[in-house]
Tab-separated table of N, CA and C in Angstrom:
chain	number	residue	atom	x	y	z
M	1	UNK	N	-34.023	-30.379	17.381
M	1	UNK	CA	-32.799	-29.562	18.063
M	1	UNK	C	-32.890	-28.255	18.872
M	2	UNK	N	-32.392	-27.870	20.189
M	2	UNK	CA	-32.572	-26.520	20.292
M	2	UNK	C	-31.486	-25.476	20.025
M	3	UNK	N	-31.866	-24.936	19.669
M	3	UNK	CA	-30.376	-23.885	19.586
M	3	UNK	C	-30.449	-22.400	20.460
M	4	UNK	N	-28.973	-22.583	20.742
M	4	UNK	CA	-28.983	-21.639	22.224
M	4	UNK	C	-27.915	-20.356	21.679
M	5	UNK	N	-27.139	-20.412	20.760
M	5	UNK	CA	-26.347	-19.783	20.237
M	5	UNK	C	-24.948	-19.771	20.596
M	6	UNK	N	-23.943	-18.923	20.536
M	6	UNK	CA	-22.888	-19.017	20.384
M	6	UNK	C	-22.114	-18.863	22.080
M	7	UNK	N	-22.827	-19.679	22.720
M	7	UNK	CA	-22.248	-19.205	24.366
M	7	UNK	C	-21.096	-20.324	24.802
M	8	UNK	N	-20.260	-19.693	25.623
M	8	UNK	CA	-19.084	-20.332	26.421
M	8	UNK	C	-19.473	-20.247	27.872
M	9	UNK	N	-19.870	-21.485	28.444
M	9	UNK	CA	-19.853	-20.955	29.859
M	9	UNK	C	-18.407	-21.803	30.459
M	10	UNK	N	-17.816	-21.056	31.250
M	10	UNK	CA	-16.475	-21.470	32.066
M	10	UNK	C	-16.609	-21.275	33.454
M	11	UNK	N	-16.455	-22.471	34.008
M	11	UNK	CA	-16.607	-22.977	35.239
M	11	UNK	C	-15.129	-22.984	35.767
M	12	UNK	N	-14.448	-22.378	36.786
M	12	UNK	CA	-13.342	-23.016	37.160
M	12	UNK	C	-13.253	-22.672	38.899
M	13	UNK	N	-12.711	-23.270	39.542
M	13	UNK	CA	-12.295	-23.659	40.960
M	13	UNK	C	-11.936	-24.709	41.224
M	14	UNK	N	-11.391	-25.066	42.602
M	14	UNK	CA	-10.680	-26.281	42.655
M	14	UNK	C	-11.593	-27.382	43.508
M	15	UNK	N	-12.539	-28.365	42.870
M	15	UNK	CA	-12.804	-29.287	43.142
M	15	UNK	C	-12.484	-30.649	44.321
M	16	UNK	N	-11.368	-29.995	44.873
M	16	UNK	CA	-10.812	-30.683	45.343
M	16	UNK	C	-10.904	-29.765	47.582
M	17	UNK	N	-11.383	-29.205	47.088
M	17	UNK	CA	-11.588	-28.133	48.112
M	17	UNK	C	-13.257	-27.153	48.394
M	18	UNK	N	-13.929	-28.598	48.630
M	18	UNK	CA	-15.197	-28.231	49.109
M	18	UNK	C	-16.099	-27.634	47.874
M	19	UNK	N	-16.460	-26.308	48.267
M	19	UNK	CA	-17.211	-25.577	47.558
M	19	UNK	C	-16.782	-24.814	46.648
M	20	UNK	N	-15.474	-24.465	46.411
M	20	UNK	CA	-14.691	-24.087	45.714
M	20	UNK	C	-14.892	-24.719	44.585
M	21	UNK	N	-15.449	-26.327	44.150
M	21	UNK	CA	-15.956	-26.811	43.210
M	21	UNK	C	-16.868	-26.760	42.423
M	22	UNK	N	-17.657	-25.664	42.988
M	22	UNK	CA	-19.000	-25.426	42.033
M	22	UNK	C	-18.770	-24.898	40.802
M	23	UNK	N	-17.915	-24.287	40.544
M	23	UNK	CA	-17.606	-23.985	38.993
M	23	UNK	C	-17.848	-25.208	38.138
M	24	UNK	N	-16.670	-25.911	38.706
M	24	UNK	CA	-16.506	-27.010	37.704
M	24	UNK	C	-17.876	-27.736	37.784
M	25	UNK	N	-18.548	-28.171	38.789
M	25	UNK	CA	-19.695	-28.799	39.110
M	25	UNK	C	-20.797	-28.323	38.358
M	26	UNK	N	-20.723	-27.255	37.996
M	26	UNK	CA	-21.769	-26.328	36.990
M	26	UNK	C	-21.908	-26.742	35.761
M	27	UNK	N	-20.467	-27.196	35.009
M	27	UNK	CA	-20.247	-27.211	33.776
M	27	UNK	C	-20.366	-29.044	33.629
M	28	UNK	N	-20.879	-29.960	34.690
M	28	UNK	CA	-21.002	-31.319	34.367
M	28	UNK	C	-22.347	-31.228	34.076
M	29	UNK	N	-23.081	-30.417	35.070
M	29	UNK	CA	-25.019	-30.006	34.663
M	29	UNK	C	-25.326	-29.691	33.658
M	30	UNK	N	-24.310	-28.951	33.420
M	30	UNK	CA	-24.616	-28.033	31.834
M	30	UNK	C	-24.226	-29.489	30.473
M	31	UNK	N	-23.260	-30.067	30.708
M	31	UNK	CA	-22.888	-31.060	29.606
M	31	UNK	C	-23.612	-31.933	29.748
M	32	UNK	N	-24.553	-32.526	30.969
M	32	UNK	CA	-25.522	-33.463	30.758
M	32	UNK	C	-26.552	-33.060	30.365
M	33	UNK	N	-27.099	-31.462	30.554
M	33	UNK	CA	-28.745	-31.071	30.023
M	33	UNK	C	-28.694	-30.743	28.758
M	34	UNK	N	-27.477	-30.159	28.312
M	34	UNK	CA	-27.114	-29.961	26.804
M	34	UNK	C	-27.687	-30.938	25.774
M	35	UNK	N	-26.720	-32.416	26.368
M	35	UNK	CA	-26.734	-33.553	25.326
M	35	UNK	C	-28.166	-34.197	25.495
M	36	UNK	N	-28.635	-34.000	26.726
M	36	UNK	CA	-29.971	-34.589	26.622
M	36	UNK	C	-30.885	-33.824	26.112
M	37	UNK	N	-30.964	-32.429	26.028
M	37	UNK	CA	-31.894	-31.462	25.412
M	37	UNK	C	-31.589	-31.339	23.723
M	38	UNK	N	-30.488	-31.539	23.384
M	38	UNK	CA	-30.026	-31.062	22.154
M	38	UNK	C	-29.429	-29.922	21.942
M	39	UNK	N	-29.359	-29.279	22.922
M	39	UNK	CA	-28.736	-27.665	22.952
M	39	UNK	C	-27.472	-27.656	22.180
M	40	UNK	N	-27.636	-26.782	20.769
M	40	UNK	CA	-26.424	-26.433	19.907
M	40	UNK	C	-25.910	-25.143	20.108
M	41	UNK	N	-24.587	-24.885	20.220
M	41	UNK	CA	-24.168	-23.325	19.941
M	41	UNK	C	-23.782	-23.508	21.338
M	42	UNK	N	-23.365	-24.630	22.301
M	42	UNK	CA	-23.310	-24.227	23.696
M	42	UNK	C	-21.815	-25.156	23.946
M	43	UNK	N	-20.905	-23.815	24.449
M	43	UNK	CA	-19.469	-24.698	24.605
M	43	UNK	C	-19.150	-24.853	26.124
M	44	UNK	N	-18.311	-25.733	27.145
M	44	UNK	CA	-18.375	-25.725	27.999
M	44	UNK	C	-17.044	-26.187	28.409
M	45	UNK	N	-16.696	-25.441	29.138
M	45	UNK	CA	-14.954	-25.735	29.534
M	45	UNK	C	-14.576	-25.683	31.396
M	46	UNK	N	-14.080	-26.315	31.699
M	46	UNK	CA	-13.753	-25.957	33.731
M	46	UNK	C	-12.194	-26.119	33.775
M	47	UNK	N	-11.510	-25.419	34.677
M	47	UNK	CA	-10.261	-25.463	34.876
M	47	UNK	C	-10.237	-24.944	36.302
M	48	UNK	N	-9.038	-25.504	36.823
M	48	UNK	CA	-8.665	-24.857	38.281
M	48	UNK	C	-8.513	-23.245	38.300
M	49	UNK	N	-8.465	-22.314	37.427
M	49	UNK	CA	-8.331	-21.214	37.415
M	49	UNK	C	-8.463	-20.884	35.940
M	50	UNK	N	-8.728	-19.521	35.914
M	50	UNK	CA	-8.584	-19.002	34.459
M	50	UNK	C	-7.183	-18.289	34.229
M	51	UNK	N	-6.534	-18.589	32.865
M	51	UNK	CA	-5.394	-18.410	32.558
M	51	UNK	C	-5.310	-17.341	31.228
M	52	UNK	N	-4.555	-16.392	31.041
M	52	UNK	CA	-4.349	-15.737	29.806
M	52	UNK	C	-4.397	-16.486	28.556
M	53	UNK	N	-4.249	-17.811	28.604
M	53	UNK	CA	-4.222	-18.844	27.284
M	53	UNK	C	-5.868	-18.787	26.628
M	54	UNK	N	-6.732	-18.266	28.315
M	54	UNK	CA	-8.295	-18.432	27.799
M	54	UNK	C	-8.866	-17.524	26.815
M	55	UNK	N	-8.196	-16.544	26.883
M	55	UNK	CA	-8.691	-15.519	25.384
M	55	UNK	C	-9.276	-16.083	24.227
M	56	UNK	N	-8.316	-17.122	24.005
M	56	UNK	CA	-8.270	-17.543	22.472
M	56	UNK	C	-9.790	-18.677	22.687
M	57	UNK	N	-10.344	-18.373	23.919
M	57	UNK	CA	-11.496	-19.595	23.625
M	57	UNK	C	-12.658	-18.743	23.695
M	58	UNK	N	-12.441	-17.402	24.873
M	58	UNK	CA	-13.869	-16.385	24.403
M	58	UNK	C	-13.663	-15.151	23.312
M	59	UNK	N	-12.891	-15.237	22.370
M	59	UNK	CA	-12.546	-14.416	21.475
M	59	UNK	C	-14.087	-13.862	20.606
M	60	UNK	N	-14.707	-15.528	20.193
M	60	UNK	CA	-15.360	-15.338	18.760
M	60	UNK	C	-16.792	-16.069	19.659
M	61	UNK	N	-16.997	-15.503	20.842
M	61	UNK	CA	-18.098	-15.983	21.437
M	61	UNK	C	-19.134	-14.958	21.373
M	62	UNK	N	-20.499	-15.153	21.261
M	62	UNK	CA	-21.416	-13.932	21.299
M	62	UNK	C	-21.674	-13.621	22.819
M	63	UNK	N	-21.521	-14.790	23.894
M	63	UNK	CA	-21.671	-14.459	25.170
M	63	UNK	C	-21.074	-15.521	26.093
M	64	UNK	N	-20.261	-15.014	26.938
M	64	UNK	CA	-19.450	-15.976	27.799
M	64	UNK	C	-19.638	-15.607	29.161
M	65	UNK	N	-19.992	-16.654	30.158
M	65	UNK	CA	-20.412	-16.706	31.242
M	65	UNK	C	-19.456	-17.606	32.255
M	66	UNK	N	-18.434	-16.919	32.578
M	66	UNK	CA	-17.557	-17.401	34.176
M	66	UNK	C	-18.181	-18.006	35.203
M	67	UNK	N	-18.131	-19.040	35.786
M	67	UNK	CA	-18.851	-19.364	37.105
M	67	UNK	C	-17.898	-19.606	38.238
M	68	UNK	N	-17.967	-19.284	39.244
M	68	UNK	CA	-16.909	-19.521	40.430
M	68	UNK	C	-17.844	-19.530	42.016
M	69	UNK	N	-16.847	-20.247	42.571
M	69	UNK	CA	-17.581	-20.205	43.564
M	69	UNK	C	-17.050	-18.817	44.846
M	70	UNK	N	-18.482	-18.371	45.609
M	70	UNK	CA	-17.995	-17.047	45.902
M	70	UNK	C	-17.914	-17.226	47.693
M	71	UNK	N	-16.826	-16.611	48.164
M	71	UNK	CA	-17.112	-16.377	49.789
M	71	UNK	C	-17.880	-15.178	50.184
M	72	UNK	N	-18.022	-14.103	48.966
M	72	UNK	CA	-18.673	-12.853	49.580
M	72	UNK	C	-20.122	-13.593	50.251
M	73	UNK	N	-19.935	-12.550	50.869
M	73	UNK	CA	-21.207	-12.477	52.282
M	73	UNK	C	-22.337	-11.398	52.002
M	74	UNK	N	-22.125	-10.422	50.878
M	74	UNK	CA	-23.509	-10.047	49.914
M	74	UNK	C	-24.141	-10.924	49.249
M	75	UNK	N	-23.579	-12.230	48.797
M	75	UNK	CA	-24.308	-13.098	48.018
M	75	UNK	C	-25.468	-14.152	48.916
M	76	UNK	N	-26.328	-14.062	48.934
M	76	UNK	CA	-26.917	-15.292	49.603
M	76	UNK	C	-26.970	-16.562	48.993
M	77	UNK	N	-27.170	-16.224	47.414
M	77	UNK	CA	-27.368	-17.913	46.955
M	77	UNK	C	-26.267	-17.900	45.951
M	78	UNK	N	-26.642	-16.905	44.645
M	78	UNK	CA	-26.288	-16.393	43.775
M	78	UNK	C	-26.274	-15.228	42.980
M	79	UNK	N	-25.233	-14.682	42.284
M	79	UNK	CA	-25.730	-13.614	41.364
M	79	UNK	C	-24.644	-13.708	40.435
M	80	UNK	N	-25.563	-13.251	39.311
M	80	UNK	CA	-24.855	-13.268	37.904
M	80	UNK	C	-24.510	-11.224	37.780
M	81	UNK	N	-23.186	-11.086	37.625
M	81	UNK	CA	-22.953	-9.654	37.326
M	81	UNK	C	-22.073	-9.350	36.219
M	82	UNK	N	-22.204	-8.483	35.281
M	82	UNK	CA	-21.449	-8.514	34.121
M	82	UNK	C	-19.973	-7.851	34.591
M	83	UNK	N	-18.935	-8.638	34.047
M	83	UNK	CA	-17.667	-8.561	33.932
M	83	UNK	C	-17.126	-7.148	32.674
M	84	UNK	N	-16.467	-6.514	33.523
M	84	UNK	CA	-16.018	-5.187	32.755
M	84	UNK	C	-14.716	-5.423	31.942
M	85	UNK	N	-13.858	-5.165	31.096
M	85	UNK	CA	-12.436	-5.289	30.696
M	85	UNK	C	-11.589	-4.292	31.670
M	86	UNK	N	-10.440	-4.911	32.106
M	86	UNK	CA	-9.520	-4.325	33.385
M	86	UNK	C	-8.161	-4.722	32.895
M	87	UNK	N	-7.721	-4.077	32.548
M	87	UNK	CA	-6.193	-4.235	31.783
M	87	UNK	C	-5.463	-4.591	33.274
M	88	UNK	N	-5.792	-4.428	34.353
M	88	UNK	CA	-4.737	-4.325	35.585
M	88	UNK	C	-4.737	-5.516	35.767
M	89	UNK	N	-3.510	-6.376	35.362
M	89	UNK	CA	-3.016	-7.944	35.940
M	89	UNK	C	-3.267	-8.168	37.482
M	90	UNK	N	-4.143	-8.924	37.996
M	90	UNK	CA	-4.570	-9.661	39.135
M	90	UNK	C	-3.933	-10.629	39.157
M	91	UNK	N	-2.527	-10.832	39.389
M	91	UNK	CA	-2.220	-12.370	38.807
M	91	UNK	C	-2.186	-12.884	40.414
M	92	UNK	N	-2.954	-14.330	40.526
M	92	UNK	CA	-2.160	-15.032	41.741
M	92	UNK	C	-2.038	-16.373	41.754
M	93	UNK	N	-0.639	-16.577	41.481
M	93	UNK	CA	0.126	-17.788	41.018
M	93	UNK	C	0.285	-17.139	39.272
M	94	UNK	N	-0.680	-18.568	38.655
M	94	UNK	CA	-0.897	-18.316	37.439
M	94	UNK	C	-2.160	-17.782	36.825
M	95	UNK	N	-3.108	-18.051	37.619
M	95	UNK	CA	-4.256	-17.564	37.360
M	95	UNK	C	-4.425	-16.003	37.298
M	96	UNK	N	-5.820	-15.386	36.322
M	96	UNK	CA	-5.662	-13.885	36.510
M	96	UNK	C	-7.629	-13.813	36.364
M	97	UNK	N	-7.741	-12.933	36.732
M	97	UNK	CA	-9.812	-12.392	36.986
M	97	UNK	C	-10.332	-12.562	35.595
M	98	UNK	N	-11.443	-12.644	35.351
M	98	UNK	CA	-12.003	-12.566	34.529
M	98	UNK	C	-12.035	-10.921	33.613
M	99	UNK	N	-11.809	-10.020	34.238
M	99	UNK	CA	-11.882	-8.655	33.631
M	99	UNK	C	-10.888	-8.459	32.853
M	100	UNK	N	-9.656	-9.275	33.162
M	100	UNK	CA	-8.457	-9.290	33.044
M	100	UNK	C	-8.561	-9.682	31.385
M	101	UNK	N	-9.268	-11.416	31.488
M	101	UNK	CA	-9.357	-12.331	30.272
M	101	UNK	C	-9.902	-10.908	29.270
M	102	UNK	N	-10.842	-10.365	29.602
M	102	UNK	CA	-11.700	-9.404	28.640
M	102	UNK	C	-10.990	-8.345	27.912
M	103	UNK	N	-9.806	-7.710	29.014
M	103	UNK	CA	-9.152	-6.807	28.585
M	103	UNK	C	-7.947	-7.483	27.686
M	104	UNK	N	-7.764	-8.323	27.847
M	104	UNK	CA	-6.596	-8.637	26.977
M	104	UNK	C	-6.719	-9.353	25.311
M	105	UNK	N	-8.369	-9.710	25.342
M	105	UNK	CA	-8.796	-10.085	24.136
M	105	UNK	C	-9.269	-9.052	23.261
M	106	UNK	N	-9.843	-7.726	24.285
M	106	UNK	CA	-10.053	-6.627	23.443
M	106	UNK	C	-8.533	-6.134	22.949
M	107	UNK	N	-7.516	-6.175	23.840
M	107	UNK	CA	-6.231	-5.726	23.113
M	107	UNK	C	-5.810	-6.444	21.925
M	108	UNK	N	-5.904	-7.845	22.139
M	108	UNK	CA	-5.367	-8.757	20.991
M	108	UNK	C	-6.271	-8.802	19.524
M	109	UNK	N	-7.748	-8.875	19.860
M	109	UNK	CA	-8.489	-8.958	18.668
M	109	UNK	C	-9.356	-7.955	18.281
M	110	UNK	N	-9.447	-6.819	19.220
M	110	UNK	CA	-9.910	-5.329	19.047
M	110	UNK	C	-11.590	-5.434	19.495
M	111	UNK	N	-11.788	-6.473	19.787
M	111	UNK	CA	-13.118	-6.437	20.798
M	111	UNK	C	-13.429	-7.867	21.857
M	112	UNK	N	-14.382	-7.685	22.621
M	112	UNK	CA	-14.294	-8.842	23.230
M	112	UNK	C	-16.091	-9.182	23.442
M	113	UNK	N	-16.370	-10.072	23.742
M	113	UNK	CA	-17.627	-10.465	24.040
M	113	UNK	C	-18.427	-9.836	25.184
M	114	UNK	N	-19.984	-9.874	25.297
M	114	UNK	CA	-20.367	-9.594	26.577
M	114	UNK	C	-19.983	-11.035	27.570
M	115	UNK	N	-19.368	-10.505	28.836
M	115	UNK	CA	-19.589	-11.618	29.383
M	115	UNK	C	-19.990	-11.148	30.876
M	116	UNK	N	-20.398	-12.390	31.561
M	116	UNK	CA	-20.868	-12.163	33.204
M	116	UNK	C	-20.024	-13.356	33.948
M	117	UNK	N	-19.891	-12.893	35.213
M	117	UNK	CA	-19.438	-13.592	36.253
M	117	UNK	C	-20.613	-14.059	37.008
M	118	UNK	N	-20.744	-15.294	37.243
M	118	UNK	CA	-22.227	-16.082	38.070
M	118	UNK	C	-21.558	-16.814	39.126
M	119	UNK	N	-21.660	-15.849	40.316
M	119	UNK	CA	-20.965	-16.287	41.711
M	119	UNK	C	-22.151	-17.122	42.200
M	120	UNK	N	-21.582	-18.148	42.678
M	120	UNK	CA	-22.590	-19.275	43.693
M	120	UNK	C	-21.721	-19.129	44.874
M	121	UNK	N	-22.793	-18.757	45.942
M	121	UNK	CA	-22.076	-19.014	47.282
M	121	UNK	C	-21.839	-20.345	47.830
M	122	UNK	N	-20.458	-20.230	48.072
M	122	UNK	CA	-20.301	-21.289	49.171
M	122	UNK	C	-19.781	-21.409	50.482
M	123	UNK	N	-19.794	-22.342	51.058
M	123	UNK	CA	-19.662	-22.312	52.739
M	123	UNK	C	-18.652	-23.020	53.698
M	124	UNK	N	-18.078	-23.999	52.494
M	124	UNK	CA	-16.949	-24.979	53.061
M	124	UNK	C	-15.856	-25.121	52.328
M	125	UNK	N	-14.596	-25.043	52.703
M	125	UNK	CA	-13.551	-24.653	51.915
M	125	UNK	C	-12.238	-25.808	52.513
M	126	UNK	N	-13.029	-26.742	52.945
M	126	UNK	CA	-11.740	-27.777	53.348
M	126	UNK	C	-11.164	-28.651	52.130
M	127	UNK	N	-10.196	-29.143	52.435
M	127	UNK	CA	-9.176	-29.855	51.663
M	127	UNK	C	-10.001	-31.456	51.143
M	128	UNK	N	-10.555	-31.946	49.964
M	128	UNK	CA	-10.540	-32.972	49.788
M	128	UNK	C	-11.931	-33.767	50.381
M	129	UNK	N	-13.004	-32.270	50.616
M	129	UNK	CA	-14.382	-32.978	51.157
M	129	UNK	C	-15.098	-32.465	49.868
M	130	UNK	N	-16.766	-33.609	49.965
M	130	UNK	CA	-17.428	-32.919	48.806
M	130	UNK	C	-18.187	-31.475	49.132
M	131	UNK	N	-18.379	-30.895	48.085
M	131	UNK	CA	-19.388	-30.103	47.877
M	131	UNK	C	-20.288	-29.985	49.604
M	132	UNK	N	-20.939	-28.885	50.371
M	132	UNK	CA	-21.575	-28.887	51.171
M	132	UNK	C	-22.647	-28.860	50.911
M	133	UNK	N	-23.929	-29.142	51.762
M	133	UNK	CA	-24.943	-29.704	51.054
M	133	UNK	C	-25.854	-27.884	50.822
M	134	UNK	N	-25.645	-27.041	51.676
M	134	UNK	CA	-26.223	-25.894	51.306
M	134	UNK	C	-25.957	-24.761	49.896
M	135	UNK	N	-24.182	-25.485	49.710
M	135	UNK	CA	-23.742	-24.962	48.357
M	135	UNK	C	-24.668	-25.621	47.412
M	136	UNK	N	-24.816	-26.663	47.604
M	136	UNK	CA	-25.481	-27.608	46.586
M	136	UNK	C	-26.700	-27.102	45.983
M	137	UNK	N	-27.296	-26.563	47.594
M	137	UNK	CA	-28.704	-25.940	46.891
M	137	UNK	C	-28.487	-24.787	46.103
M	138	UNK	N	-27.676	-23.852	46.705
M	138	UNK	CA	-27.001	-22.724	46.072
M	138	UNK	C	-27.157	-23.114	44.453
M	139	UNK	N	-26.327	-23.975	43.968
M	139	UNK	CA	-25.810	-24.369	42.674
M	139	UNK	C	-27.428	-25.151	41.753
M	140	UNK	N	-27.876	-25.742	42.671
M	140	UNK	CA	-29.333	-26.149	42.122
M	140	UNK	C	-29.775	-24.759	41.734
M	141	UNK	N	-30.162	-23.931	42.528
M	141	UNK	CA	-30.679	-22.939	42.298
M	141	UNK	C	-30.458	-21.972	40.966
M	142	UNK	N	-29.181	-21.798	40.937
M	142	UNK	CA	-28.383	-21.084	40.500
M	142	UNK	C	-28.561	-21.740	38.816
M	143	UNK	N	-28.535	-23.057	39.167
M	143	UNK	CA	-28.708	-23.806	37.464
M	143	UNK	C	-29.858	-23.469	36.846
M	144	UNK	N	-31.225	-23.638	37.567
M	144	UNK	CA	-32.235	-23.211	37.122
M	144	UNK	C	-32.223	-22.503	36.506
M	145	UNK	N	-32.173	-21.023	36.863
M	145	UNK	CA	-31.954	-19.962	36.686
M	145	UNK	C	-30.979	-19.613	34.804
M	146	UNK	N	-29.930	-20.432	35.470
M	146	UNK	CA	-28.995	-20.338	34.095
M	146	UNK	C	-29.329	-21.046	32.816
M	147	UNK	N	-30.224	-22.007	33.182
M	147	UNK	CA	-30.715	-22.915	31.945
M	147	UNK	C	-31.584	-21.552	31.730
M	148	UNK	N	-32.365	-20.951	31.753
M	148	UNK	CA	-33.339	-20.067	31.254
M	148	UNK	C	-32.628	-18.719	30.418
M	149	UNK	N	-31.498	-18.753	31.127
M	149	UNK	CA	-30.517	-17.719	30.434
M	149	UNK	C	-29.981	-18.214	28.909
M	150	UNK	N	-29.808	-19.829	28.959
M	150	UNK	CA	-28.677	-20.491	27.598
M	150	UNK	C	-29.749	-20.471	26.771
M	151	UNK	N	-30.729	-20.758	27.175
M	151	UNK	CA	-32.099	-21.069	25.905
M	151	UNK	C	-32.232	-19.538	25.462
M	152	UNK	N	-32.465	-18.329	26.109
M	152	UNK	CA	-32.793	-17.075	25.641
M	152	UNK	C	-31.674	-16.175	25.296
M	153	UNK	N	-30.573	-16.581	24.729
M	153	UNK	CA	-29.349	-15.608	25.145
M	153	UNK	C	-29.562	-14.119	24.858
M	154	UNK	N	-29.901	-14.339	23.573
M	154	UNK	CA	-31.041	-12.826	22.647
M	154	UNK	C	-31.052	-11.918	24.104
M	155	UNK	N	-31.417	-12.214	24.723
M	155	UNK	CA	-32.214	-11.162	26.216
M	155	UNK	C	-31.445	-11.441	27.612
M	156	UNK	N	-29.899	-11.999	26.806
M	156	UNK	CA	-28.885	-11.820	28.258
M	156	UNK	C	-28.812	-10.242	28.826
M	157	UNK	N	-28.599	-9.391	28.065
M	157	UNK	CA	-28.312	-8.507	28.592
M	157	UNK	C	-29.557	-7.954	29.768
M	158	UNK	N	-30.829	-8.013	29.124
M	158	UNK	CA	-31.793	-7.085	29.908
M	158	UNK	C	-32.471	-8.489	30.545
M	159	UNK	N	-31.746	-9.333	30.835
M	159	UNK	CA	-32.268	-10.806	31.655
M	159	UNK	C	-31.509	-10.587	33.110
M	160	UNK	N	-30.414	-10.057	33.198
M	160	UNK	CA	-29.880	-9.919	34.418
M	160	UNK	C	-30.318	-9.525	35.834
M	161	UNK	N	-31.013	-8.062	35.509
M	161	UNK	CA	-32.038	-8.047	36.645
M	161	UNK	C	-33.312	-9.435	37.255
M	162	UNK	N	-34.001	-9.844	36.299
M	162	UNK	CA	-34.653	-10.719	36.554
M	162	UNK	C	-33.796	-12.374	37.036
M	163	UNK	N	-32.906	-12.131	36.530
M	163	UNK	CA	-31.915	-13.275	36.731
M	163	UNK	C	-31.646	-13.403	38.373
M	164	UNK	N	-31.491	-12.106	38.887
M	164	UNK	CA	-30.634	-11.979	40.154
M	164	UNK	C	-32.034	-11.651	40.745
M	165	UNK	N	-33.175	-11.448	40.547
M	165	UNK	CA	-34.319	-11.341	41.223
M	165	UNK	C	-35.210	-12.163	42.084
M	166	UNK	N	-34.707	-14.196	41.814
M	166	UNK	CA	-35.245	-14.703	42.434
M	166	UNK	C	-34.289	-14.844	43.872
M	167	UNK	N	-33.058	-14.236	43.863
M	167	UNK	CA	-32.529	-14.672	44.901
M	167	UNK	C	-33.233	-14.626	46.656
């Protein structure tokens, strides 16, 4: 059995809005892979959005990787960026940003785990449509790199530059 560590991958987005479902889609890939490879210590979750209650899922992790679709023009395919704790609430309806979840974790538990946000570039955002071909290509590229990081989580901090260099 392969060991991974105490890692949470949390994908979020609306799978009913084409490429917005990229975060959820990567959770399916990760679950299938972890089962097939016998990866232990990998927790997976997905939802439409992050909520304050998610702090209970991250507080005791060694590493958290949030995954979301991105509209950012400065991201070609994907990018992994560190998430900094940010106590400023950025509520959108009931959702909050990853930085707020970390800040809340620090406030409640006295610390927070290292966390990253994996942005996967999306291109189409219509309702009830499948993920676009270009976004699916970006998803596959990001997934190949993310698997490597999951296998060697102790190198996650130093691996960010290498992770992004393949763009």
